[in-house]
Coordinates of C-alpha atoms in Angstrom, one line a residue:
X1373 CA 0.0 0.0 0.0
X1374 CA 2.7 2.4 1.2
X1375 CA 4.8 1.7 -2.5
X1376 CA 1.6 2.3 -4.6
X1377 CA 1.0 5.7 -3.0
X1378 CA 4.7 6.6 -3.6
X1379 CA 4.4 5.9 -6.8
X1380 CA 1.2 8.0 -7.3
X1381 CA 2.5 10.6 -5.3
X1382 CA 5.5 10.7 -8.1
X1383 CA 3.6 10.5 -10.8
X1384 CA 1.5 13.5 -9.9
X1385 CA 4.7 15.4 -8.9
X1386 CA 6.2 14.8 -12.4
X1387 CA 3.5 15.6 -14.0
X1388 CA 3.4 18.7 -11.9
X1389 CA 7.0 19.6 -12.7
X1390 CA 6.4 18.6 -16.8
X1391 CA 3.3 21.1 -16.8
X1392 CA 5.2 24.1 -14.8
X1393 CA 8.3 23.6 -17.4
X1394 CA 5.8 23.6 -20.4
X1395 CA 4.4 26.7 -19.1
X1396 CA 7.7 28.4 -18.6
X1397 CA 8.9 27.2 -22.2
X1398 CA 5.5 28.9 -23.8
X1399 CA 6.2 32.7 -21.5
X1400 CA 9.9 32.3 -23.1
X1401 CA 9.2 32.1 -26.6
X1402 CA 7.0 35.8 -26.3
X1403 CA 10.5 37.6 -26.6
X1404 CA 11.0 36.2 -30.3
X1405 CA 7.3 36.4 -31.8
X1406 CA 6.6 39.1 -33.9
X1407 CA 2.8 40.8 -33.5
X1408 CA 1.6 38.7 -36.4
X1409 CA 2.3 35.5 -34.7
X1410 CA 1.7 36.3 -31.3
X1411 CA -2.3 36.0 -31.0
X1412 CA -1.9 31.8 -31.4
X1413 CA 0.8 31.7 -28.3
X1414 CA -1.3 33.9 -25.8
X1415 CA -4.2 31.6 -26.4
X1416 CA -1.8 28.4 -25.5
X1417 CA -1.0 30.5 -22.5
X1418 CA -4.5 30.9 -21.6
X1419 CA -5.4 27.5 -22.0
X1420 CA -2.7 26.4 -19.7
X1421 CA -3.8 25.1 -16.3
X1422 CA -1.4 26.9 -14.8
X1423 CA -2.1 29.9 -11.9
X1424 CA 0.3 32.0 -13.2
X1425 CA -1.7 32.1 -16.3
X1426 CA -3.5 35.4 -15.5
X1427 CA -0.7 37.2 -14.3
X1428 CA 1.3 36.9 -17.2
X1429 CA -1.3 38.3 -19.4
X1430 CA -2.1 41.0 -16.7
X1431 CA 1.2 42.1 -17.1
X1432 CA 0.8 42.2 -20.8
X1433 CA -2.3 44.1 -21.0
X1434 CA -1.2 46.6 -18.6
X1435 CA 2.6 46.9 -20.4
X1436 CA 4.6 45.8 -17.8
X1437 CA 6.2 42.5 -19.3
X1438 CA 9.7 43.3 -21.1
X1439 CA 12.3 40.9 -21.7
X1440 CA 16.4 41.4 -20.9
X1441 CA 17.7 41.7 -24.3
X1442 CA 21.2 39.9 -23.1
X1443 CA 19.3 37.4 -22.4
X1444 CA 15.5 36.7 -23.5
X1445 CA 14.4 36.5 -19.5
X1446 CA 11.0 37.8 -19.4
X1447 CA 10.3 39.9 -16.3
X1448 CA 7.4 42.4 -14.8
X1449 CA 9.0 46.1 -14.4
X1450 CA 8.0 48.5 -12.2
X1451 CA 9.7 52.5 -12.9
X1452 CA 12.1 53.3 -10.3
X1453 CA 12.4 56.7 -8.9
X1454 CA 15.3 57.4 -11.0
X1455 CA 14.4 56.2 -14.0
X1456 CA 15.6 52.6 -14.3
X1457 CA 13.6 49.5 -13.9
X1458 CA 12.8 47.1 -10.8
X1459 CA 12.9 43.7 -12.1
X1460 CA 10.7 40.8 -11.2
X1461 CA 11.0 37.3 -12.5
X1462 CA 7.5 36.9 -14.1
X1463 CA 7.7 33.0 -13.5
X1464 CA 9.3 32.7 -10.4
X1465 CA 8.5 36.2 -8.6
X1466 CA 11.9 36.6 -7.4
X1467 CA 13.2 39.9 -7.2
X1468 CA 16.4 40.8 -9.7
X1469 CA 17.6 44.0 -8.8
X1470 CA 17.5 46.9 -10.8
X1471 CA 18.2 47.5 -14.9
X1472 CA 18.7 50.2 -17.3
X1473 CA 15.9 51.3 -19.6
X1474 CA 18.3 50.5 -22.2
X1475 CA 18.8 46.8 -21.3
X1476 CA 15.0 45.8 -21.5
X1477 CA 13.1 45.5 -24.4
X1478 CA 9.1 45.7 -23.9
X1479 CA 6.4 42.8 -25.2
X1480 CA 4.8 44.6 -27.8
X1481 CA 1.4 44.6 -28.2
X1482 CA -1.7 46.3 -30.2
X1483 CA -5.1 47.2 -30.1
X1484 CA -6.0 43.9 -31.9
X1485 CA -4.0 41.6 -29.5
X1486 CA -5.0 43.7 -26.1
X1487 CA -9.0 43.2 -27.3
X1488 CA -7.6 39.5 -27.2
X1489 CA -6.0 39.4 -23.8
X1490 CA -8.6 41.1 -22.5
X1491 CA -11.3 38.3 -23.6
X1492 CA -9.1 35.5 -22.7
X1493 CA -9.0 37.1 -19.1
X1494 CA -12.1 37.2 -19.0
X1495 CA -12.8 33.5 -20.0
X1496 CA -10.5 32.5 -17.5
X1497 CA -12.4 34.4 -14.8
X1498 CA -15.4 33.2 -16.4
X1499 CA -14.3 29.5 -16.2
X1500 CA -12.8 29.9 -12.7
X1501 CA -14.1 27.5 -9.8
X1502 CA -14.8 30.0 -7.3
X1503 CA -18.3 30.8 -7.8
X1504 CA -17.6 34.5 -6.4
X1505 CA -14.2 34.9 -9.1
X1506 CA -16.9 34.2 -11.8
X1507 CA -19.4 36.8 -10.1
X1508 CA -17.0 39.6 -10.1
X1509 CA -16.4 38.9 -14.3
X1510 CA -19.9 39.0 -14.7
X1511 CA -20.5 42.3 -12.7
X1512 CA -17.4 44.1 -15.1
X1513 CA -18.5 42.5 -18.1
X1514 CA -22.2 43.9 -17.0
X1515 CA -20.8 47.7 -17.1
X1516 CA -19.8 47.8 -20.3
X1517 CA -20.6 44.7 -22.6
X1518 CA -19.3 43.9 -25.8
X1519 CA -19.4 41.1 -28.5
X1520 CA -16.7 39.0 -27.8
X1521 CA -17.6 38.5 -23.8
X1522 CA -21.7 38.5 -24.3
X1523 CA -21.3 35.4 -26.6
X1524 CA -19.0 33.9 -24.1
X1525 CA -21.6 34.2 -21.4
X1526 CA -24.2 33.0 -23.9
X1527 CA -22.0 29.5 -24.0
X1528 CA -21.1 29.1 -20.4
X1529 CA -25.1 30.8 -18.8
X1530 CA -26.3 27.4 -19.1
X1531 CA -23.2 25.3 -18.3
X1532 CA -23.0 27.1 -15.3
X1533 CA -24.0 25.8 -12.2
X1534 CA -24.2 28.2 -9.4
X1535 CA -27.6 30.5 -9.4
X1536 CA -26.8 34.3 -8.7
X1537 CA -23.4 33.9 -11.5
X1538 CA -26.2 32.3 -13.6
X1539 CA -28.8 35.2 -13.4
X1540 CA -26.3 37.9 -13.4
X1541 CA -25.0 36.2 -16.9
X1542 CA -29.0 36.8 -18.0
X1543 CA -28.8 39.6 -17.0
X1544 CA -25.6 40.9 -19.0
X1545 CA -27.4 39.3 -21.7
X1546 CA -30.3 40.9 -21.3
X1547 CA -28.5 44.4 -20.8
X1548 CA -26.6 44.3 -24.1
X1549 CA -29.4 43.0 -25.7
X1550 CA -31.3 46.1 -24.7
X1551 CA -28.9 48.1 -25.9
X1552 CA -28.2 46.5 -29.3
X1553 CA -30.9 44.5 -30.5
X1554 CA -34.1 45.5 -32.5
X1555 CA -37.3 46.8 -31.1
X1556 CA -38.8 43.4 -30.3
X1557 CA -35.1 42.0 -28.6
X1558 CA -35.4 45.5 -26.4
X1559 CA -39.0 44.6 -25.3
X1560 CA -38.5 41.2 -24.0
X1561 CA -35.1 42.0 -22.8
X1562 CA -37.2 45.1 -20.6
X1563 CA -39.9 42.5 -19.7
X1564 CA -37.3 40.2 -18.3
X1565 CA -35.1 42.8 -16.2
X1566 CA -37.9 44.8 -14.9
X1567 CA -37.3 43.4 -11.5
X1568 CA -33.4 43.5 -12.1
X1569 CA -31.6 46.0 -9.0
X1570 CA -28.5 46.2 -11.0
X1571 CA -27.4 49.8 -11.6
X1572 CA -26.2 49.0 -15.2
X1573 CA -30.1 47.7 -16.3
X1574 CA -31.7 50.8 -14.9
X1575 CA -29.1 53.2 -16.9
X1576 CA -29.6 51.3 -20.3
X1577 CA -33.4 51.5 -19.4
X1578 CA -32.9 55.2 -19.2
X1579 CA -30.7 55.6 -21.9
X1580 CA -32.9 53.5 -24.3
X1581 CA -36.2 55.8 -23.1
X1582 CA -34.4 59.2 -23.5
X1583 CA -33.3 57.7 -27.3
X1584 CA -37.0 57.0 -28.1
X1585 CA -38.0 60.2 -26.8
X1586 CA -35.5 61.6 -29.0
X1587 CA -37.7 60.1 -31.7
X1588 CA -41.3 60.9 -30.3
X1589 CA -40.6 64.5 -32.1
X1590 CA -41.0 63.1 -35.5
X1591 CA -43.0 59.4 -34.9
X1592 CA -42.8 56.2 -33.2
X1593 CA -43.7 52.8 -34.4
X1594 CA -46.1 50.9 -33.0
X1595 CA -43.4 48.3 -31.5
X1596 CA -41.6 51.3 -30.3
X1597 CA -45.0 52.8 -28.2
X1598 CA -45.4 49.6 -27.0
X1599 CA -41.3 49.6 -25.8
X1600 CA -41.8 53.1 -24.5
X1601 CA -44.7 52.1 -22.5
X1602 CA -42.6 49.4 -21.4
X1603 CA -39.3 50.5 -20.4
X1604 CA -41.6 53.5 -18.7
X1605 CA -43.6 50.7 -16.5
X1606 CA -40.4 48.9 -16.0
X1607 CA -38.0 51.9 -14.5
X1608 CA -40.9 52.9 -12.0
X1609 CA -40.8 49.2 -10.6
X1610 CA -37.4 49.4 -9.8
X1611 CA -37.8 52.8 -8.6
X1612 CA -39.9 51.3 -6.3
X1613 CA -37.9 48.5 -5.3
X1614 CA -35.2 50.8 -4.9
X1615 CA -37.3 53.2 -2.5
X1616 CA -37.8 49.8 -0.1
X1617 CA -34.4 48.8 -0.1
X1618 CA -33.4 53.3 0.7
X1619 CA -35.9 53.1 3.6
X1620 CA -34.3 49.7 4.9
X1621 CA -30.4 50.9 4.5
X1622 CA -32.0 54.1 6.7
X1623 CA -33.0 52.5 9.6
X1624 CA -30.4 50.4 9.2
X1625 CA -28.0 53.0 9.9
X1626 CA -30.1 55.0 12.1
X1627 CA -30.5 51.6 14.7
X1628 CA -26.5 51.3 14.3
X1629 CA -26.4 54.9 15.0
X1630 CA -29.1 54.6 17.6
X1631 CA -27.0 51.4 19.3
X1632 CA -24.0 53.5 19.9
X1633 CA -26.1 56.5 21.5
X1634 CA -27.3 53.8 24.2
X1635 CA -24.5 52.6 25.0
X1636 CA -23.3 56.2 25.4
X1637 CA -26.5 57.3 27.4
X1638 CA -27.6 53.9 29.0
X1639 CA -25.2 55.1 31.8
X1640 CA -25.5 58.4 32.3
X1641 CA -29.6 57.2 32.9
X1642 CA -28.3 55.4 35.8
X1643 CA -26.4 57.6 37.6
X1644 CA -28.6 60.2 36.6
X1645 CA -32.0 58.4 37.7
X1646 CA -29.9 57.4 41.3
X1647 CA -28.1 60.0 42.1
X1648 CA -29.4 63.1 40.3
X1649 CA -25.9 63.9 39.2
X1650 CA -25.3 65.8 36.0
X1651 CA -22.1 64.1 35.2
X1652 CA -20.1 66.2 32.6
X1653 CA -17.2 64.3 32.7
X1654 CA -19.3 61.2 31.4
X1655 CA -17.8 61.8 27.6
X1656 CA -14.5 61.4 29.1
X1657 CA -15.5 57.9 30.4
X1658 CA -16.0 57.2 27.0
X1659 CA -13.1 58.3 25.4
X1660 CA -10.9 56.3 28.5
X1661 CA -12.5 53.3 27.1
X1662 CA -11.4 54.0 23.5
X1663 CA -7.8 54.8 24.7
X1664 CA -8.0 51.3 26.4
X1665 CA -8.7 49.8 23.1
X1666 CA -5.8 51.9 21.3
X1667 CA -3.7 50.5 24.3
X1668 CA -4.6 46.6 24.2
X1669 CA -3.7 46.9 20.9
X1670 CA -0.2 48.1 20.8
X1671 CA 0.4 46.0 23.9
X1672 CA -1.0 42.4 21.6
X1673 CA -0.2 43.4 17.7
X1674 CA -0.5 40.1 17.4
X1675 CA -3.8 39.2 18.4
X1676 CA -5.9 41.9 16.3
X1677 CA -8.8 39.7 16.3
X1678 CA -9.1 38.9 19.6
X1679 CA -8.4 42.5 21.2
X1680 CA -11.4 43.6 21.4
X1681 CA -12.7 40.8 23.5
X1682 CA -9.8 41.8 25.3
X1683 CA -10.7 45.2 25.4
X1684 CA -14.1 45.2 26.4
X1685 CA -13.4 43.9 30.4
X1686 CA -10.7 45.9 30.2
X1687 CA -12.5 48.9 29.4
X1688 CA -15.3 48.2 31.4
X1689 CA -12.7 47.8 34.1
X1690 CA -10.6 51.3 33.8
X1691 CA -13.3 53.6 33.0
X1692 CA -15.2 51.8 36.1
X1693 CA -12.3 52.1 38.1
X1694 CA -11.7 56.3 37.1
X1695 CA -15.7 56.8 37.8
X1696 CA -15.6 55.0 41.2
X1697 CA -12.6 57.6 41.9
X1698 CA -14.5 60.3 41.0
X1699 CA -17.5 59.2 43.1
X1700 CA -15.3 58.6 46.2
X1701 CA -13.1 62.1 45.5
X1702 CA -15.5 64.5 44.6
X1703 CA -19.3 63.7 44.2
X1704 CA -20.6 62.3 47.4
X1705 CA -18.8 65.6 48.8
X1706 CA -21.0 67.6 46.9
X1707 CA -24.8 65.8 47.3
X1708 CA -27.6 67.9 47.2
X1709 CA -25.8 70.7 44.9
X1710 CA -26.2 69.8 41.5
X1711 CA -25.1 73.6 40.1
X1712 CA -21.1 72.2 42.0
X1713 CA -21.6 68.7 40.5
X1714 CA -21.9 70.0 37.3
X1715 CA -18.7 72.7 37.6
X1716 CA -16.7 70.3 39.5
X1717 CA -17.3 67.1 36.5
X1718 CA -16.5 70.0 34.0
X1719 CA -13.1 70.4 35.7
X1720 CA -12.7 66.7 35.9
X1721 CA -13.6 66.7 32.1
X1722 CA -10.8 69.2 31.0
X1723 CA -8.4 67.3 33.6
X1724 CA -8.5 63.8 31.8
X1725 CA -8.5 65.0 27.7
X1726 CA -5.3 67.1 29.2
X1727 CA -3.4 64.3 30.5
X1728 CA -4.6 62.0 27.7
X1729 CA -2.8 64.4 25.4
X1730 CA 0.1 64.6 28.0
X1731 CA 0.3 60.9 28.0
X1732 CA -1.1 59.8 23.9
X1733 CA -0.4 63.6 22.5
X1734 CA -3.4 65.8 21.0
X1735 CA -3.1 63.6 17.4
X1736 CA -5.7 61.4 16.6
X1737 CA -4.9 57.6 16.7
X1738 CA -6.3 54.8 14.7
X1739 CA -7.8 51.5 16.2
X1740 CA -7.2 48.8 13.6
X1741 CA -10.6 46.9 12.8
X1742 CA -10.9 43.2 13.3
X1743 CA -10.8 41.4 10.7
X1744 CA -14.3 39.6 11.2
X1745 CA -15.5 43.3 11.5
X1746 CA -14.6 44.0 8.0
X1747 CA -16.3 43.8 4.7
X1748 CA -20.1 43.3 4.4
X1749 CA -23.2 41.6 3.7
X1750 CA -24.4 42.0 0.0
X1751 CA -27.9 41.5 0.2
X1752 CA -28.7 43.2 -3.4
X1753 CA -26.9 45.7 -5.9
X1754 CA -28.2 48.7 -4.0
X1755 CA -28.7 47.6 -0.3
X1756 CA -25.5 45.8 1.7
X1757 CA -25.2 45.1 5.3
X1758 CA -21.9 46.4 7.0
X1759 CA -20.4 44.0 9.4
X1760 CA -19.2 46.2 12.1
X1761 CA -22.4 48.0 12.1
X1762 CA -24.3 44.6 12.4
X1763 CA -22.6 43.5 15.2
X1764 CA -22.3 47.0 16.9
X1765 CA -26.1 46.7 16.6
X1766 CA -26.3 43.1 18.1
X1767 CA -23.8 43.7 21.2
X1768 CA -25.6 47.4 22.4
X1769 CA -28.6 44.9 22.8
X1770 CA -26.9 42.5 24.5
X1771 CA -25.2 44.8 27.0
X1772 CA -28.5 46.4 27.7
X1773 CA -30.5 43.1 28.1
X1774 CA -27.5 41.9 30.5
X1775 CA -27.8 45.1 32.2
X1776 CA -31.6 45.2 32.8
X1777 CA -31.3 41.4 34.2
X1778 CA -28.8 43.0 36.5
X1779 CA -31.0 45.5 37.5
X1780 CA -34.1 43.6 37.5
X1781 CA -32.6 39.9 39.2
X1782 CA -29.6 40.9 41.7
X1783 CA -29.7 42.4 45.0
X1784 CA -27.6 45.1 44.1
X1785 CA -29.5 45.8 41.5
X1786 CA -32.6 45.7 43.6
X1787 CA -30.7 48.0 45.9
X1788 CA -30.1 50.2 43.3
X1789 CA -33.6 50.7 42.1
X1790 CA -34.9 51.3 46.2
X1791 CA -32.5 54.2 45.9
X1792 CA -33.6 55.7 42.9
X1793 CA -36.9 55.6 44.1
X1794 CA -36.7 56.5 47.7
X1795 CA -32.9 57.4 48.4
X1796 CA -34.1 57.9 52.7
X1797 CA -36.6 54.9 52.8
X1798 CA -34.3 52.6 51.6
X1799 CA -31.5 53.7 54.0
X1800 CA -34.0 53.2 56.6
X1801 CA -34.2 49.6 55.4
X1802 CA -30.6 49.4 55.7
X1803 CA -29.6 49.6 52.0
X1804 CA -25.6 51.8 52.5
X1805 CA -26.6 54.6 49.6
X1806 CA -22.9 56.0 49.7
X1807 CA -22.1 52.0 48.4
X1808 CA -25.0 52.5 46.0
X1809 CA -24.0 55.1 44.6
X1810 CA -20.1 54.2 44.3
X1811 CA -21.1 51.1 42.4
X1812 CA -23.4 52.5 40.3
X1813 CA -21.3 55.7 38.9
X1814 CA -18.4 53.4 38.2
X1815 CA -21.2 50.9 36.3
X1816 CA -22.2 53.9 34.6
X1817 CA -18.5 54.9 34.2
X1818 CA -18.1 51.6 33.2
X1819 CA -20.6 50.9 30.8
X1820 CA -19.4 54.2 29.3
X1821 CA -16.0 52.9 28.5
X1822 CA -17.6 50.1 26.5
X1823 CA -19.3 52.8 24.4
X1824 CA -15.5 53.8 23.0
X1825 CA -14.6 50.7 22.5
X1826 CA -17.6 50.4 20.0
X1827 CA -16.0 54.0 18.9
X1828 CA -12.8 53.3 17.9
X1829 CA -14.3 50.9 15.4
X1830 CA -16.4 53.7 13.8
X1831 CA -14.0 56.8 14.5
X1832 CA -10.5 57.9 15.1
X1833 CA -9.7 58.3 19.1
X1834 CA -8.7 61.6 20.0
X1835 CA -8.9 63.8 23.8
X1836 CA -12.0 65.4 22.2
X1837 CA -13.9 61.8 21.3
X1838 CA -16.9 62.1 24.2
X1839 CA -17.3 65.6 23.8
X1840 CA -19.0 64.8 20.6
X1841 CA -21.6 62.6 22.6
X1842 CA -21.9 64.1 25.4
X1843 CA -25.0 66.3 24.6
X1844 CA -26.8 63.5 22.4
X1845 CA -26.6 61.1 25.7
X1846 CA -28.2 64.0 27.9
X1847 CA -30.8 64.3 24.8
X1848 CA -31.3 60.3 25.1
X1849 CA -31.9 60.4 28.5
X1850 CA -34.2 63.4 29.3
X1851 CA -36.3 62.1 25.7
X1852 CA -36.7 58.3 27.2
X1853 CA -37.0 59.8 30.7
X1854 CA -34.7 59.9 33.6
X1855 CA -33.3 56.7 35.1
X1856 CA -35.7 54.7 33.0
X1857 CA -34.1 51.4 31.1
X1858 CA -36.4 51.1 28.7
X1859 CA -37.1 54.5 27.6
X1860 CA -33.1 54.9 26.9
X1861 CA -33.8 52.4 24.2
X1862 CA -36.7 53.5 22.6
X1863 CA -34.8 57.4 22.6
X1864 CA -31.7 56.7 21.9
X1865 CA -33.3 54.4 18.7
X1866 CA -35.8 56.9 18.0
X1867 CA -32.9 60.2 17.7
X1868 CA -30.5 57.9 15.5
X1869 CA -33.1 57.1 12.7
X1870 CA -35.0 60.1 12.9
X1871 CA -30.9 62.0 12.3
X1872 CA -30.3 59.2 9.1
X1873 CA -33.7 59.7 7.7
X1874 CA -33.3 63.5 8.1
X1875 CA -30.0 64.0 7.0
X1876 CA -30.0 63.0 3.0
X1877 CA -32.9 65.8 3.1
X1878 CA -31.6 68.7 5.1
X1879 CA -27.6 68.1 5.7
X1880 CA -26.3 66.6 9.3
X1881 CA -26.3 69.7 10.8
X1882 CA -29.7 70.9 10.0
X1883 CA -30.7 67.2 10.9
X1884 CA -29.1 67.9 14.6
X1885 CA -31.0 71.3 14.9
X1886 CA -34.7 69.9 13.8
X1887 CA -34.2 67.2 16.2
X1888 CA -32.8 69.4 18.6
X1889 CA -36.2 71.8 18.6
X1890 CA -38.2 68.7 18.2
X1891 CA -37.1 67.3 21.5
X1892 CA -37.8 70.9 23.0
X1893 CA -40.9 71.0 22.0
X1894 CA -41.4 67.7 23.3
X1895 CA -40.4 68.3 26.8
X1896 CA -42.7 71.2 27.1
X1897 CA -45.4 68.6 26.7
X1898 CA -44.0 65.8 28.8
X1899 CA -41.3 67.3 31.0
X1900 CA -41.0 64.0 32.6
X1901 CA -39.8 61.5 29.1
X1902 CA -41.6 59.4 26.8
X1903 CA -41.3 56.7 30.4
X1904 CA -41.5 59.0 33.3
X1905 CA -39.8 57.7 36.7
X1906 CA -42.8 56.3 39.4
X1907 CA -42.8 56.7 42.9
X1908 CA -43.4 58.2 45.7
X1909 CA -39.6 60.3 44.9
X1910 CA -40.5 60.9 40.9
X1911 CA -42.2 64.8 41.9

């Protein structure tokens, strides 16, 4: 058993090594064909099973393949800066150093022979046996079709096996067929990509219509009323498709946007609703907990992927530990003033962003995204589902569901919530309130600092990060009502979609203001939120 599979695994090695030496022997004779007999040797290249098939005509098309004229090497320049050429062996991709202009000669090609290489890249995408390799050739061949590569698809459409590279060949198809065929081609390619999404059917559709409008001023035939009326029917459906898919991708953003202001106010509502402190100094909280991220990532360059499960204890655990400080050093000193709260967490403010640019500098710094973060969910050609934003989305939900169980199943939490509601009843019950109240600013503190993790995924981190929400977390919490879970969540969802679906209209900054006066307006209705506190302490 063990001598018949060494002697399989030689045979496939040979052949291996025959194949790559074949291939090599076809690049080497390109230095000695003229441009006459040329076209015959770059389709024996293309039809070579080799993978450095592609690149070699790449490197053709783009009039980067010379040849050493000592010699006959072929090799892939690149321009140095002073003039001469870096070398790259084109079969090996080994690096030779650098030549004189005059020492190379370039692969000549034309017109005639690049319309070649471009179709037999595309047939080698075309044939390629990743399904999304094929895709990708479909979608550039959609843009701008032309003979040669439509009556390719038109072979391989119904050799092909996976669906969506099958329908988008249809559809390339149909798109040239729209734009070149006769009146009764153009109608039943219109009738079969009136549902199509696909930017490149919609401007043929348009194009098509504005030519037979062209025509309307002298007169149309009956076939071309009849395509008119059709192309017309067929451009409002996916105008209305496309309206769906714009209102989607709007609250789409708006919840991501509306996941990052709860985790920025969800917070401040807790200290807020127990202690009745207006925290200033909350922002900074925030931008701690992006620093942290900045921090666990120079500190484990290796572990990219993992840092931010790192960083999101860790965060918790700093900005936590900073708010408890606070608490201990300054608030509970100052109960029962709320104009000195507010001054004193202003200086507090301005004390951390100055020794964060002390410590980090004033420059922005970048927090390198995951890769499992990156790229995104292609639902359609208009409408695409970003990964961070997904899972921003998912985790704000899950810190606030964890939180609310905290709230609603532990003792402290039960603690917390006598306080709120009756600060002197429940120390007559024996609840410690200074405790309470340490624990919760640094949970607030806390859950703050998990807030710039989620940041430095969407943002640079700089001293002046929380200052930017700082006044949208107040907004959250007074809209959804002091100290009130729930109410966070509906107003810090409600602000962010209400700012995405406003700001394609009116600008971001007109957006802020109409929300802004909105949310005034409100409050002079219902002072108390959209989920006022109860109790006997909530007048």
């Amino acid at each position: 058993m063990l001598r018949i599979f060494c002697l399989t695994f030689s045979i496939l090695l040979a052949s291996f090594s025959v194949q790559a030496d074949e291939f090599s022997g076809l690049v080497n004779q390109l230095p000695s064909k003229s441009l006459r007999n040329i076209t015959p040797l770059l389709e024996k290249i293309a039809a070579h099973p080799d993978e450095r098939t592609k690149t070699v005509l790449t490197e053709i098309l783009n009039g980067d393949l010379y040849y050493k004229k000592n010699n006959k090497q072929v090799v892939s320049i690149r321009k140095h800066p002073d003039g001469d050429y870096q070398l790259t062996d084109v079969l090996t991709g080994d690096s030779l150093g650098v030549a004189s202009k005059s020492s190379m000669k370039k692969i000549r090609t034309s017109n005639r022979i690049r319309s070649t290489i471009r179709g037999l890249i595309a047939q080698l995408d075309l044939t390629h046996k990743d399904a999304q390799v094929r895709l990708a050739a479909v979608k550039q061949i959609l843009d701008d079709p032309d003979k040669q590569s439509i009556a390719l698809l038109k072979t391989l459409a119904s050799q092909e096996q996976d669906t969506d590279v099958a329908e988008l060949m249809e559809t390339a198809i149909g798109v040239n067929q729209l734009k070149r065929g006769n009146t009764d081609e153009q109608l039943a390619a219109a009738k079969q990509l009136r549902e199509s999404l696909e930017p490149a059917v919609r401007n043929a559709m348009v194009n098509q219509l504005s030519l037979l409008d062209e025509i309307e001023k002298t007169e149309l035939t009956a076939a071309e009323k009849k395509l008119k009326a059709e192309l017309t029917s067929a451009i409002d459906k996916i105008k209305q498709k496309r309206s769906i898919y714009e209102f989607i991708e709007n609250m789409f953003f708006g919840l991501s946007l509306g996941s990052v202001l709860l985790l920025a106010a969800i917070g401040l509502a807790i200290t807020f609703g127990v202690m009745g402190v207006i925290n200033m100094a909350h922002g900074e909280m925030i931008m701690l907990g992006a620093y942290t991220t900045y921090v666990i990532q120079l500190m484990f360059p290796q572990w990219i992927d993992y840092s931010l499960f790192i960083a999101i204890p860790a965060a918790f655990l700093v900005s936590g530990f900073v708010g408890v400080l606070i608490e201990r050093g300054v608030i509970r000193f100052l109960k029962g003033r709320p104009l000195e709260t507010l001054l004193a967490t202003f200086g507090i403010s301005l004390i951390l962003q100055q020794l964060v640019r002390t410590i980090f500098s004033p420059l922005n710094r970048t927090v390198a995204a995951p890769e499992w973060m990156s790229g995104s969910w292609q639902i359609n050609p208009i409408f695409s589902i970003t990964f961070n934003r997904l899972y921003i989305i998912i985790f704000a939900l899950t810190v606030f569901f964890a939180l609310l169980a905290f709230m609603k199943r532990s003792s402290l939490g039960l603690h917390v919530r006598a306080v709120a509601q009756n600060r002197e009843m429940a120390r007559a019950l024996s609840v410690r309130s200074d405790r309470v109240d340490a624990i919760t600013f640094g949970l607030g503190s806390g859950i703050a600092g998990i807030a710039g993790v989620v940041l430095s995924q969407l943002t640079n981190v700089g001293p002046n990060l929380g200052q930017s929400y700082i006044i949208d977390s107040f907004l959250v919490v007074v809209f959804g009502g002091v100290g009130n879970l729930w109410g966070t969540l509906v107003a810090a969802m409600s602000l962010g979609s209400i700012n995405k679906f406003l700001e394609p209209l009116t600008g971001s900054v007109l957006a802020n203001i109409i929300v802004l006066v909105g949310l005034v307006l409100f409050i002079q209705k219902r002072p108390k939120g959209l989920f006022p506190q109860k109790g006997r302490s909530a007048d």
